[in-house]
XYZ file of C-alpha atoms in Angstrom:
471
model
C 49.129 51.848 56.474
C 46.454 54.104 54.556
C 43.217 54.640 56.740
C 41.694 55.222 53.548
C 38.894 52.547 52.297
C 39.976 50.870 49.356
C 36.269 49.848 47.876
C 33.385 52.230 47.928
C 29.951 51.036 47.792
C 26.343 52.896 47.680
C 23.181 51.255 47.946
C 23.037 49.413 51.435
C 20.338 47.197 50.433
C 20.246 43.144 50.797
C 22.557 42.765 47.751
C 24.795 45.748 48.882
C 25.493 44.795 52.563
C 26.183 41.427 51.537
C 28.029 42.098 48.600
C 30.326 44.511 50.986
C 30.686 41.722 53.294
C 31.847 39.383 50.884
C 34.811 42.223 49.788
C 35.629 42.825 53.301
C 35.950 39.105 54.230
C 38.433 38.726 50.891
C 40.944 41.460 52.902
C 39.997 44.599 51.415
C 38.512 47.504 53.113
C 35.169 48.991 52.538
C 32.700 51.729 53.423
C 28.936 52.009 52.297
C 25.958 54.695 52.074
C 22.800 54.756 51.640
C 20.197 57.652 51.863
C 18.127 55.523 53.921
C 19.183 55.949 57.412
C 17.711 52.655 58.472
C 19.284 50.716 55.694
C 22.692 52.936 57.560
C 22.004 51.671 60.901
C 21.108 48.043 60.093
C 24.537 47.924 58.044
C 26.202 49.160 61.082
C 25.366 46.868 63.068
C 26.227 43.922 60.694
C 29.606 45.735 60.332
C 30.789 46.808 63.823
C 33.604 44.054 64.065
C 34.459 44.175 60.163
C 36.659 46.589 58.416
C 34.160 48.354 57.334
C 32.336 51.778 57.940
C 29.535 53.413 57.004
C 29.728 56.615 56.042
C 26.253 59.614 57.269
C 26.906 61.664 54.067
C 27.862 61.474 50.568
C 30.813 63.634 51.119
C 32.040 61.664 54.257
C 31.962 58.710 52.379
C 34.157 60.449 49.125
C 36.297 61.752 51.587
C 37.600 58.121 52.893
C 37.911 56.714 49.663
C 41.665 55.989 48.377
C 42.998 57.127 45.129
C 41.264 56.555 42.413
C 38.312 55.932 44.199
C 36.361 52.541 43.264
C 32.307 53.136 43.918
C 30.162 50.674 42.990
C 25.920 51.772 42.582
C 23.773 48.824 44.189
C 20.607 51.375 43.698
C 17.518 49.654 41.076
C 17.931 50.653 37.791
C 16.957 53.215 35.617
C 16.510 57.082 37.001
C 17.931 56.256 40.674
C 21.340 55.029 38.504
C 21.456 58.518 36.493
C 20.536 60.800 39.584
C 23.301 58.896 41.798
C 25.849 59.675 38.650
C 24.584 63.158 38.475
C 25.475 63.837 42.454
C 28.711 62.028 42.523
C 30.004 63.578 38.601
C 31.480 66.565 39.751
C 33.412 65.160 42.734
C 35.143 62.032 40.817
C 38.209 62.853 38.580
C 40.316 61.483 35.822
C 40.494 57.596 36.343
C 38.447 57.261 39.106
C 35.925 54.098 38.828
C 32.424 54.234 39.048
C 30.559 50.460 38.398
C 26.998 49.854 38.213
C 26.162 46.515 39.741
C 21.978 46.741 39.490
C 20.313 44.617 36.651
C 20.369 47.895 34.279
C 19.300 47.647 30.558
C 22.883 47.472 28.507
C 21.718 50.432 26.172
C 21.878 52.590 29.186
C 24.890 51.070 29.959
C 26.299 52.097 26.640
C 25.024 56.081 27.216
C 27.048 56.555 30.424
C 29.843 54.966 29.372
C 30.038 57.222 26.863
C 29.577 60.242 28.978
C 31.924 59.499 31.421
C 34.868 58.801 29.481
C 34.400 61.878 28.060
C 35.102 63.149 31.498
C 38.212 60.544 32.294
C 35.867 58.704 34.805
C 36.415 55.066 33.999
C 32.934 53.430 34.029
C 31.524 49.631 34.634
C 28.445 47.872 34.007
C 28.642 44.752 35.376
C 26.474 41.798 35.898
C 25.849 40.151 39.279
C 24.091 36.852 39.144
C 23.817 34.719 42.118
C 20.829 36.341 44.536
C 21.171 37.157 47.968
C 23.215 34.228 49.477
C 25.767 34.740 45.781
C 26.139 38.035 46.564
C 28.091 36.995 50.347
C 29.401 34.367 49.004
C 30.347 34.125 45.897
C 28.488 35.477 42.746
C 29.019 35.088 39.128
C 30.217 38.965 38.467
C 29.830 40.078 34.398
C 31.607 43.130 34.072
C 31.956 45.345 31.051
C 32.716 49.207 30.216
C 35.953 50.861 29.720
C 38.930 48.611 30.042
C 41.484 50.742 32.019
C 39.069 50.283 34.701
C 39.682 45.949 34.680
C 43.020 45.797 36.293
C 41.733 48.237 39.203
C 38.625 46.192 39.969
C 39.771 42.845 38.810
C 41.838 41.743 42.119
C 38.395 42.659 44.023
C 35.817 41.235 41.191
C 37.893 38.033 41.293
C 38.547 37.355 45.028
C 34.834 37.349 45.200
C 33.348 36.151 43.001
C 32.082 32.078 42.800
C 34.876 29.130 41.796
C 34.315 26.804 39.790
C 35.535 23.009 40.735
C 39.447 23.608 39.440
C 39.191 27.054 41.270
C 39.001 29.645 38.237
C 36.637 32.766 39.517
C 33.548 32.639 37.609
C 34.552 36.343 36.425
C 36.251 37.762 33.454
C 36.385 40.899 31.597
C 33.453 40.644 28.907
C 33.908 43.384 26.849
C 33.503 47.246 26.062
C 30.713 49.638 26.944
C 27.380 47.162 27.478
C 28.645 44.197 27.078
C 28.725 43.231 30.881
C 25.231 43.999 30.874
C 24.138 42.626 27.760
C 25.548 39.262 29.040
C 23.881 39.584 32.185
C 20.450 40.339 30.468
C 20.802 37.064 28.527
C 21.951 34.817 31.248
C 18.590 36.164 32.631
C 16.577 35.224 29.256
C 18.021 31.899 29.259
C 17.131 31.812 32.973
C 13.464 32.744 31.686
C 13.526 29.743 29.649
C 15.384 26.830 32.421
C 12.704 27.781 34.595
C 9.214 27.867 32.451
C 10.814 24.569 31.015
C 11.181 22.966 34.552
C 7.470 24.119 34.953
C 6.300 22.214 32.559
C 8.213 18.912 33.345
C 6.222 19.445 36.360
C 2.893 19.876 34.997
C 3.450 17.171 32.929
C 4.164 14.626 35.683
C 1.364 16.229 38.123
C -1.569 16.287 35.074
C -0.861 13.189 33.044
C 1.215 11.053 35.167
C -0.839 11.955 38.682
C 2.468 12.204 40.351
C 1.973 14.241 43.835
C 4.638 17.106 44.810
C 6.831 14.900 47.066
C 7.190 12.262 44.167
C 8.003 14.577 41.731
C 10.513 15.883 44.239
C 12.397 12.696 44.398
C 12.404 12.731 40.226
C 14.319 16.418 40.159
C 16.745 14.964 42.866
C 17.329 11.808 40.871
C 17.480 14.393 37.611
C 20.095 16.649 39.724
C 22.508 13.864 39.811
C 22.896 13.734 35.747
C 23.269 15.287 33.279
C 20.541 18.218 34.009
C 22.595 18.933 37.572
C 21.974 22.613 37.990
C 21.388 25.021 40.465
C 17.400 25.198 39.455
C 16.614 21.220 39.388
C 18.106 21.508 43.053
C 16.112 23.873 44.123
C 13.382 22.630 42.523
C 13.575 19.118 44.149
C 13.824 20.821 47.419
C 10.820 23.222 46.876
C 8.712 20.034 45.786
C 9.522 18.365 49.227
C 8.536 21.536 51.104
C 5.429 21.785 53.636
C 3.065 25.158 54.609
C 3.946 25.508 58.132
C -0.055 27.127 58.223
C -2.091 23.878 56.424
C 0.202 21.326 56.010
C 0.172 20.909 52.394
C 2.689 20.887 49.700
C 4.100 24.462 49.949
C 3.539 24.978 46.199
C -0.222 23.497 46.158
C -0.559 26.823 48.144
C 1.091 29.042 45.791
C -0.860 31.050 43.374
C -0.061 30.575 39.745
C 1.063 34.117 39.090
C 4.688 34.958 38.105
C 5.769 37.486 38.370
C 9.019 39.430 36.425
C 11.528 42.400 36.425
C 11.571 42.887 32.522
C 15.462 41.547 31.668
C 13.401 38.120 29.880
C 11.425 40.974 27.873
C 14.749 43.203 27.395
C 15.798 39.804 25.868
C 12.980 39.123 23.610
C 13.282 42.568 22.681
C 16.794 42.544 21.450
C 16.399 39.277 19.910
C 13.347 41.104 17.439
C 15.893 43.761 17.007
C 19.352 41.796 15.725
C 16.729 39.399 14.005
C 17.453 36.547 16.199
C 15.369 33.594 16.650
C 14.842 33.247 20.120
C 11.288 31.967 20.326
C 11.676 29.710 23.863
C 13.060 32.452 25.455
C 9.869 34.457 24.281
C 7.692 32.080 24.725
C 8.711 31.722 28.513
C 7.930 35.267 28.695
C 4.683 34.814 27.470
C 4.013 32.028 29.693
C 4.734 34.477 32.697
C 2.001 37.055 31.388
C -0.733 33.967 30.585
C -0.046 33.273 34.210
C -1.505 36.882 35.475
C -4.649 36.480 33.815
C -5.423 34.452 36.603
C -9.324 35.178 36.899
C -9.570 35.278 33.088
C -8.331 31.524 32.814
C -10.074 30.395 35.913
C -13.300 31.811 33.853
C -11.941 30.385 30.919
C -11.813 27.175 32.142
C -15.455 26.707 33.058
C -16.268 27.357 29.100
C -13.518 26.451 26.898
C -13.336 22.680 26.587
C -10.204 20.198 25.818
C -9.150 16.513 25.346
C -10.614 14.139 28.083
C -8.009 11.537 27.673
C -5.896 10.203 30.367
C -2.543 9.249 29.789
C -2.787 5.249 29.852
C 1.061 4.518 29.221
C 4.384 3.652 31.352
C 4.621 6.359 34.034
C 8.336 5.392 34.767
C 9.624 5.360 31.076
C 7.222 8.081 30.325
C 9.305 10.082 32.755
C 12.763 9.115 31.621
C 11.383 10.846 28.274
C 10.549 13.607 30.249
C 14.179 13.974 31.362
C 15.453 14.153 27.571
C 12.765 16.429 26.353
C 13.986 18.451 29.324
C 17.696 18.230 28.476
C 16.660 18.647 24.711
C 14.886 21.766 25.019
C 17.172 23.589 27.349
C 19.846 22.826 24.672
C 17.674 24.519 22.447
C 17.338 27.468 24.700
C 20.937 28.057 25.497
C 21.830 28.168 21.773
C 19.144 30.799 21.194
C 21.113 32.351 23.877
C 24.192 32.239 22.330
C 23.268 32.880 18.985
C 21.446 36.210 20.452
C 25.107 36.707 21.717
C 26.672 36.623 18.720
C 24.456 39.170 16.928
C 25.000 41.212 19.044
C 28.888 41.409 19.116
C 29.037 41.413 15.530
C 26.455 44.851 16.257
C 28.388 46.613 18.602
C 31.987 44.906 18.276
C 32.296 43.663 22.032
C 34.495 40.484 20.833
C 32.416 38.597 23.471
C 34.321 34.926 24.320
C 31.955 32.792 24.465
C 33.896 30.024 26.253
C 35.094 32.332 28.635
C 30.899 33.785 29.194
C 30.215 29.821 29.764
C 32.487 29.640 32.389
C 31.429 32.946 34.565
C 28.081 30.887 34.545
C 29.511 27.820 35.923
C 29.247 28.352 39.623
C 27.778 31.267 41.714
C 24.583 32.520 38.742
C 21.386 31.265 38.745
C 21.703 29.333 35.384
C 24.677 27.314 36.928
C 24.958 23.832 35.179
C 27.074 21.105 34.516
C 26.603 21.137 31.264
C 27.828 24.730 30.810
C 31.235 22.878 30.723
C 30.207 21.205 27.222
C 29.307 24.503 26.086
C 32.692 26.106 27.067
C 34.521 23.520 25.734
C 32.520 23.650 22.405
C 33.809 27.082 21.834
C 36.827 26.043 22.713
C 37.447 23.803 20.190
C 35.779 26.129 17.503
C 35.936 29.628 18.998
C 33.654 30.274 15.340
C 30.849 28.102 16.098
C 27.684 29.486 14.283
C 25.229 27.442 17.211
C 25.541 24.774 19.778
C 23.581 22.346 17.883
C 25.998 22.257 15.527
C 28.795 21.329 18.113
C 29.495 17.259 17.527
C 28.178 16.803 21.630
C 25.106 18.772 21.546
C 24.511 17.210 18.371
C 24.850 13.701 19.247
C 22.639 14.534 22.659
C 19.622 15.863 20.256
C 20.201 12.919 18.473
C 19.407 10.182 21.338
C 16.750 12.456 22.874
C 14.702 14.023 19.992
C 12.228 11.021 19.988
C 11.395 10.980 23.545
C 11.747 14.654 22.990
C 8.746 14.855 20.487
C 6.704 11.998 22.295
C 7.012 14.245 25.052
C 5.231 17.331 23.427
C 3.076 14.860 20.858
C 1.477 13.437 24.074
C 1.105 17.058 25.847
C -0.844 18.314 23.034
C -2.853 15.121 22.800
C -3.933 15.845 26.563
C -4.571 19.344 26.260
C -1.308 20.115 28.549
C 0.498 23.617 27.789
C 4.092 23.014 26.827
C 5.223 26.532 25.004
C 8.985 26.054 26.148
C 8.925 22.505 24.933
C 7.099 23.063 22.005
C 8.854 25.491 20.861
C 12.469 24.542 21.262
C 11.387 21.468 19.543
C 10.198 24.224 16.515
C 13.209 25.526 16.732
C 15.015 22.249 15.961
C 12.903 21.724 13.399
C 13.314 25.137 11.630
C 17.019 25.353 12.145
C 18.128 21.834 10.370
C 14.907 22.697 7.425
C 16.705 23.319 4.337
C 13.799 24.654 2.958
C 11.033 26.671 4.920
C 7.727 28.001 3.488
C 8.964 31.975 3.544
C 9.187 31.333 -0.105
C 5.096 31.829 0.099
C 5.185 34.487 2.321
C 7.654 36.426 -0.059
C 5.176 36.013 -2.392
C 2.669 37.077 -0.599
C 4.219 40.189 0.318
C 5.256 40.947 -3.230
C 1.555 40.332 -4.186
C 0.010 43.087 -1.957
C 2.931 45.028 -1.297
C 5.728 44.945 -4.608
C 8.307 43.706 -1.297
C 10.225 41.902 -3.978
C 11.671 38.279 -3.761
C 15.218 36.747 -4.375
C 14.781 33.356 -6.954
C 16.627 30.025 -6.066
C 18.061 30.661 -10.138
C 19.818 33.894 -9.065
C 22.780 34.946 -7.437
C 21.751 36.353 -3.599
C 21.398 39.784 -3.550
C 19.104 39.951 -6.731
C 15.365 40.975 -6.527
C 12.342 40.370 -8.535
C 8.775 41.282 -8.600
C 5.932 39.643 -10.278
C 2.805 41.932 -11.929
C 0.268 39.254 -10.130
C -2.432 40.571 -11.826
């Protein structure tokens, strides 16, 4: 038997110690480093009775490494990703694997895969959803890059990774070059939106239905056992129920109404302006985030700028059973913005992305984990071709029963002066997507009027342009 490692792995962090514990407990053999000798010693003392070792220098740890060495870079992303690359380039050879497991931006992605097949180094940029407790025990893993390097990380990627209920591993090869990446920085965009739109269910039920954290609680719990099960309603109805050990109170009465973010929901945005995708609730839940850090400018704000004084004077329990379908309705909405964004992008940089199979490495183990995910998978099933969810005959039929409570939801928001930009906006989506006719007919106009942009008539074939003298 080899005393060789079989699984390299640098970055000894939270996510990289329990990430190696999770390969080490699925039988294979591992050995870590970090330039940190703290993060060293703390991982060697959470390792002493694995099969595991942790290596004091760079070149100890290539050393014990089998052939072709497997290293996977748990270091943040950007500059610390290209420096590590740098120092290991010239000791890795021709089909060696080098994955990048960090939430990195997929255009970087795209660069070093590039340069390192140039060199024969197979290369990986894979996502790794799931936090902290995923990463031991079972995350939902995204990867992309070259695709000589799947079968030499696949036993490894799959024995870890998160099951889903008929016990397929929640991951599968995504595509070349970004693609793993690109995936993950969606899933995280869509997460972006599931959470901002769970926000405002909850400001809804504490400012217009009075409801106090520990009631709402018990509505997210109830909600969790439907069709909105996820891994955020759960958490959600737990974090509702939670006391400060210090005061007493509801743990999030005591929480400051800052977010904060790492960028991937901006990355989205971003990319979405780019391909020309509409992905407003995605966007808007960014936004949301940076409102919510203008914390002394709103609490300023708020002893000048005046609203509606109404109270909401209705049926608080069917008011909230609306609430749960404008909730459901909108994160429909949000995940086909996803999707869509998806698509753009594959038919950009020709990934042939599976959609059904990206729907199932989100069923168990990510953040955005959902029962509904299986709808999704199984709409692209049946149609692998499907231009957007809403179009699918079950997502359609679901907007269908839940579109009126859906816009009574956000009609009676905006009547109280209650911010809903998720809601509101997924509901504008809707709207815009099944419009025939918009009014960018005008704003053509308008552009040709002060700019000669040219316009396309409803008489002509597509592809035509025109220009009016307008004065």
């Amino acid at each position: 038997m080899s005393s060789k490692f079989n699984f390299g792995l640098i970055g000894l962090g939270v996510m990289g110690q329990n990430l190696a514990l999770n390969i080490e407990r699925n039988g294979f053999r591992v050995i870590g480093f970090d330039l940190d000798s703290a993060k060293r010693a703390l991982s060697e003392k959470k390792t002493a009775d694995k099969n595991m070792a942790v290596a004091s220098t760079l070149q100890e740890f290539l050393g014990k490494l089998e052939s072709p060495k497997r290293i996977m870079l748990m270091v943040p992303a950007g500059a610390a990703v290209d420096s590590v690359i740098a120092e290991l380039k010239p000791h890795l050879g021709k089909g060696d694997v080098l994955i990048d497991g960090g939430n990195t931006h997929f255009p970087d992605t795209e660069r070093r895969w590039k340069e390192l097949k140039a060199a024969g180094i197979l290369y990986v940029g894979t996502g790794v959803s799931g936090g902290e407790e995923g990463a031991l025990w079972g995350p939902s893993i995204m990867p992309g890059g070259d695709p000589a390097a799947w079968p030499l990380v696949q036993p490894i990627f799959q024995a870890i990774a998160a099951k889903t209920d008929t016990g397929e591993p929640c991951c599968q090869w995504v595509g070349d070059g970004g693609a793993g990446h690109f995936v993950k920085m969606v899933h995280n965009g869509i997460e972006y939106g599931d959470m901002q739109m769970i926000c405002e269910a909850y400001l809804i039920m504490e400012r217009a239905l009075g409801m106090k954290p520990e009631e709402i609680g018990e509505v997210f719990a109830k909600w969790n056992n439907g069709e909105l099960n996820s891994y955020l309603i759960e958490i959600t109805a737990h974090i509702m129920k939670k006391r400060d050990e210090k005061t007493g109170k509801p743990i999030v009465d005591v929480i400051l109404d800052t977010a904060g973010q790492k960028g991937t929901g901006k990355w989205t945005s971003q990319t979405a302006l780019d391909l020309g995708v509409p992905a407003q609730t995605i966007a808007e839940a960014v936004f949301a985030r940076t409102m919510s850090a203008l914390k002394e400018e709103r609490v300023q704000a708020a002893q000048i700028l005046s609203g509606p004084v109404k109270k909401f004077d209705g049926d608080k329990g069917l008011f909230v059973e609306k609430l749960r379908h404008a909730l459901f309705a909108s994160k429909i909405c949000s995940y086909a913005q996803g999707f869509q964004l998806m698509a753009a992008a594959d038919a950009e940089y020709r990934w042939n992305l599976k959609f059904g199979n990206i729907a199932l490495l989100w069923r168990a183990g990510c953040i955005i984990r959902a029962q509904f995910l299986g709808d999704i998978k199984a709409a692209f099933e049946k149609n692998e071709n499907l231009s957007n969810l809403l179009l699918d005959d079950y997502f359609t039929n679901v907007i269908r029963r839940t579109q009126n409570a859906w816009r009574d939801v956000v009609a009676t928001a905006v009547r109280l002066g209650i911010p809903v930009p998720a809601f509101s906006s997924a509901l504008a989506y809707y709207d815009s997507y099944r419009s025939a006719r918009l009014p960018a007919n005008l704003l053509q106009a308008q552009r040709d009027y002060f700019g000669a942009h040219t316009y396309e008539r409803v008489d002509a074939a597509r592809g035509q342009f025109f220009h009016t003298e307008w004065l």
